[in-house]
Amino acid sequence: MFLLTHLFLNFGNPIVTSRRQLKAAEAIREVVATSILTELRDPRVKDVTVIGVEIDPDMRNAKVRVSVMGDEKQQTLTLRGLQNSAGYLQSKIAARIDTRYTPRLTFKIDKGLNNALEVSRILEELRKETPPASDDSATDGSADPS
């Protein structure tokens, strides 16, 4: 599952991702998630989950996909706070990961979780509107039980 999420760009075009890139992306995700949770003191950044990291083949740029609980205003505010904290987070990456270049971080809101919740809500509404299907032979009582 992890491999499949990193093999496709936003447009569904397959890309060749080396094992080194996958390991670096996972390490960056771990450092950024931990730093946001324990070290970042920006009041704008709250209720953030780091979903994944997409790293360029030259490892100079990394897109960090995050999910933010809250309305559109809260998501925009949190994204602005994360962009302002990018330098601090890059310094944490540089201190913990030994690479030639420290990737420049950009943050992107991942709507996948919100979309999944919305689909779940719609399905629940449909389930409430549609009466359960009944089997005539089981409720009729005229069927021979043998």
mmCIF file of C-alpha atoms in Angstrom:
data_model
loop_
_atom_site.group_PDB
_atom_site.id
_atom_site.type_symbol
_atom_site.label_atom_id
_atom_site.label_comp_id
_atom_site.label_asym_id
_atom_site.label_seq_id
_atom_site.Cartn_x
_atom_site.Cartn_y
_atom_site.Cartn_z
ATOM 1 C CA MET A 1 0.000 0.000 0.000
ATOM 2 C CA PHE A 2 2.785 2.434 0.938
ATOM 3 C CA LEU A 3 4.559 1.743 -2.352
ATOM 4 C CA LEU A 4 1.425 2.316 -4.426
ATOM 5 C CA THR A 5 0.785 5.735 -2.927
ATOM 6 C CA HIS A 6 4.235 6.907 -3.979
ATOM 7 C CA LEU A 7 4.248 5.444 -7.479
ATOM 8 C CA PHE A 8 1.698 7.841 -8.951
ATOM 9 C CA LEU A 9 1.698 11.580 -9.369
ATOM 10 C CA ASN A 10 -1.480 13.623 -9.052
ATOM 11 C CA PHE A 11 -2.329 12.927 -12.684
ATOM 12 C CA GLY A 12 -1.966 9.163 -12.323
ATOM 13 C CA ASN A 13 1.182 8.989 -14.431
ATOM 14 C CA PRO A 14 3.512 6.317 -13.122
ATOM 15 C CA ILE A 15 6.929 7.503 -12.054
ATOM 16 C CA VAL A 16 10.009 5.558 -11.190
ATOM 17 C CA THR A 17 10.680 5.911 -7.487
ATOM 18 C CA SER A 18 13.862 4.529 -6.074
ATOM 19 C CA ARG A 19 14.044 2.785 -2.750
ATOM 20 C CA ARG A 20 16.293 5.623 -1.578
ATOM 21 C CA GLN A 21 13.594 8.207 -2.357
ATOM 22 C CA LEU A 22 10.936 6.178 -0.559
ATOM 23 C CA LYS A 23 13.116 5.835 2.530
ATOM 24 C CA ALA A 24 13.967 9.548 2.472
ATOM 25 C CA ALA A 25 10.303 10.503 2.060
ATOM 26 C CA GLU A 26 9.277 8.315 4.992
ATOM 27 C CA ALA A 27 12.091 9.713 7.165
ATOM 28 C CA ILE A 28 11.076 13.278 6.289
ATOM 29 C CA ARG A 29 7.433 12.474 7.055
ATOM 30 C CA GLU A 30 8.414 11.105 10.461
ATOM 31 C CA VAL A 31 10.623 14.097 11.348
ATOM 32 C CA VAL A 32 8.040 16.661 10.202
ATOM 33 C CA ALA A 33 5.157 14.902 11.984
ATOM 34 C CA THR A 34 7.104 14.597 15.228
ATOM 35 C CA SER A 35 8.334 18.187 15.071
ATOM 36 C CA ILE A 36 4.847 19.557 14.410
ATOM 37 C CA LEU A 37 3.441 17.547 17.286
ATOM 38 C CA THR A 38 6.102 18.160 19.925
ATOM 39 C CA GLU A 39 8.271 21.164 19.040
ATOM 40 C CA LEU A 40 6.310 23.598 16.891
ATOM 41 C CA ARG A 41 4.778 26.373 18.994
ATOM 42 C CA ASP A 42 2.832 28.249 16.307
ATOM 43 C CA PRO A 43 -0.756 28.706 17.565
ATOM 44 C CA ARG A 44 -2.065 28.562 13.986
ATOM 45 C CA VAL A 45 -0.798 25.007 13.560
ATOM 46 C CA LYS A 46 -3.149 22.620 15.325
ATOM 47 C CA ASP A 47 -5.086 19.456 14.491
ATOM 48 C CA VAL A 48 -2.605 18.561 11.734
ATOM 49 C CA THR A 49 -1.912 15.059 10.464
ATOM 50 C CA VAL A 50 0.995 14.494 8.086
ATOM 51 C CA ILE A 51 -0.363 12.132 5.426
ATOM 52 C CA GLY A 52 2.705 11.692 3.238
ATOM 53 C CA VAL A 53 5.685 13.235 1.517
ATOM 54 C CA GLU A 54 6.440 13.361 -2.198
ATOM 55 C CA ILE A 55 10.100 14.038 -2.883
ATOM 56 C CA ASP A 56 11.709 15.070 -6.175
ATOM 57 C CA PRO A 57 14.252 12.700 -7.733
ATOM 58 C CA ASP A 58 17.076 15.178 -7.029
ATOM 59 C CA MET A 59 15.837 15.359 -3.397
ATOM 60 C CA ARG A 60 15.892 19.168 -3.369
ATOM 61 C CA ASN A 61 12.128 19.683 -3.012
ATOM 62 C CA ALA A 62 9.536 17.840 -0.950
ATOM 63 C CA LYS A 63 5.770 18.269 -0.919
ATOM 64 C CA VAL A 64 4.304 17.467 2.468
ATOM 65 C CA ARG A 65 0.640 16.449 2.272
ATOM 66 C CA VAL A 66 -1.271 17.282 5.449
ATOM 67 C CA SER A 67 -4.817 16.863 6.648
ATOM 68 C CA VAL A 68 -6.272 19.574 8.876
ATOM 69 C CA MET A 69 -9.437 19.134 10.890
ATOM 70 C CA GLY A 70 -11.638 22.202 10.740
ATOM 71 C CA ASP A 71 -13.354 24.447 8.269
ATOM 72 C CA GLU A 72 -11.792 26.042 5.196
ATOM 73 C CA LYS A 73 -10.664 29.091 7.186
ATOM 74 C CA GLN A 74 -8.861 26.927 9.759
ATOM 75 C CA GLN A 75 -7.185 24.912 6.987
ATOM 76 C CA THR A 76 -5.939 28.067 5.260
ATOM 77 C CA LEU A 77 -4.663 29.495 8.529
ATOM 78 C CA THR A 78 -2.866 26.248 9.407
ATOM 79 C CA LEU A 79 -1.331 25.996 5.935
ATOM 80 C CA ARG A 80 0.010 29.556 6.276
ATOM 81 C CA GLY A 81 1.477 28.677 9.672
ATOM 82 C CA LEU A 82 3.150 25.576 8.248
ATOM 83 C CA GLN A 83 4.633 27.549 5.338
ATOM 84 C CA ASN A 84 6.032 30.093 7.802
ATOM 85 C CA SER A 85 7.507 27.248 9.882
ATOM 86 C CA ALA A 86 9.078 25.507 6.867
ATOM 87 C CA GLY A 87 12.588 26.832 7.626
ATOM 88 C CA TYR A 88 12.454 25.545 11.184
ATOM 89 C CA LEU A 89 11.211 22.143 10.005
ATOM 90 C CA GLN A 90 13.941 22.019 7.346
ATOM 91 C CA SER A 91 16.549 22.620 10.037
ATOM 92 C CA LYS A 92 15.107 19.679 12.011
ATOM 93 C CA ILE A 93 15.346 17.497 8.884
ATOM 94 C CA ALA A 94 18.948 18.597 8.313
ATOM 95 C CA ALA A 95 19.860 17.737 11.909
ATOM 96 C CA ARG A 96 18.342 14.256 11.818
ATOM 97 C CA ILE A 97 18.824 13.059 8.227
ATOM 98 C CA ASP A 98 22.217 12.910 6.542
ATOM 99 C CA THR A 99 21.727 13.977 2.923
ATOM 100 C CA ARG A 100 23.676 16.174 0.549
ATOM 101 C CA TYR A 101 20.777 18.616 0.250
ATOM 102 C CA THR A 102 18.056 19.437 2.701
ATOM 103 C CA PRO A 103 14.825 19.449 0.712
ATOM 104 C CA ARG A 104 12.820 22.647 0.510
ATOM 105 C CA LEU A 105 9.411 21.942 2.045
ATOM 106 C CA THR A 106 6.081 22.957 0.580
ATOM 107 C CA PHE A 107 2.803 22.036 2.214
ATOM 108 C CA LYS A 108 -0.381 20.931 0.514
ATOM 109 C CA ILE A 109 -3.790 20.163 2.022
ATOM 110 C CA ASP A 110 -4.800 16.566 1.337
ATOM 111 C CA LYS A 111 -8.557 16.419 0.828
ATOM 112 C CA GLY A 112 -8.637 12.601 0.806
ATOM 113 C CA LEU A 113 -9.785 12.207 4.407
ATOM 114 C CA ASN A 114 -12.437 14.912 4.064
ATOM 115 C CA ASN A 115 -13.682 13.341 0.842
ATOM 116 C CA ALA A 116 -13.895 9.920 2.500
ATOM 117 C CA LEU A 117 -15.917 11.368 5.393
ATOM 118 C CA GLU A 118 -18.276 13.074 2.950
ATOM 119 C CA VAL A 119 -18.819 9.860 0.957
ATOM 120 C CA SER A 120 -19.474 7.999 4.205
ATOM 121 C CA ARG A 121 -22.059 10.614 5.225
ATOM 122 C CA ILE A 122 -23.826 10.389 1.860
ATOM 123 C CA LEU A 123 -23.922 6.587 1.997
ATOM 124 C CA GLU A 124 -25.392 6.729 5.500
ATOM 125 C CA GLU A 125 -28.142 9.090 4.294
ATOM 126 C CA LEU A 126 -28.937 6.744 1.401
ATOM 127 C CA ARG A 127 -29.032 3.791 3.772
ATOM 128 C CA LYS A 128 -31.594 5.615 5.946
ATOM 129 C CA GLU A 129 -33.773 6.574 2.956
ATOM 130 C CA THR A 130 -33.846 3.129 1.347
ATOM 131 C CA PRO A 131 -35.970 0.529 3.166
ATOM 132 C CA PRO A 132 -34.298 -2.847 3.704
ATOM 133 C CA ALA A 133 -35.061 -5.423 1.010
ATOM 134 C CA SER A 134 -37.335 -8.216 2.224
ATOM 135 C CA ASP A 135 -37.373 -11.776 0.970
ATOM 136 C CA ASP A 136 -41.031 -12.819 0.265
ATOM 137 C CA SER A 137 -40.467 -16.525 0.865
ATOM 138 C CA ALA A 138 -38.898 -15.978 4.293
ATOM 139 C CA THR A 139 -41.633 -13.650 5.602
ATOM 140 C CA ASP A 140 -44.585 -15.355 3.884
ATOM 141 C CA GLY A 141 -44.688 -18.402 6.144
ATOM 142 C CA SER A 142 -46.071 -20.560 3.309
ATOM 143 C CA ALA A 143 -42.684 -21.966 2.392
ATOM 144 C CA ASP A 144 -42.110 -25.603 3.308
ATOM 145 C CA PRO A 145 -39.422 -25.735 6.068
ATOM 146 C CA SER A 146 -38.225 -29.204 5.025
#
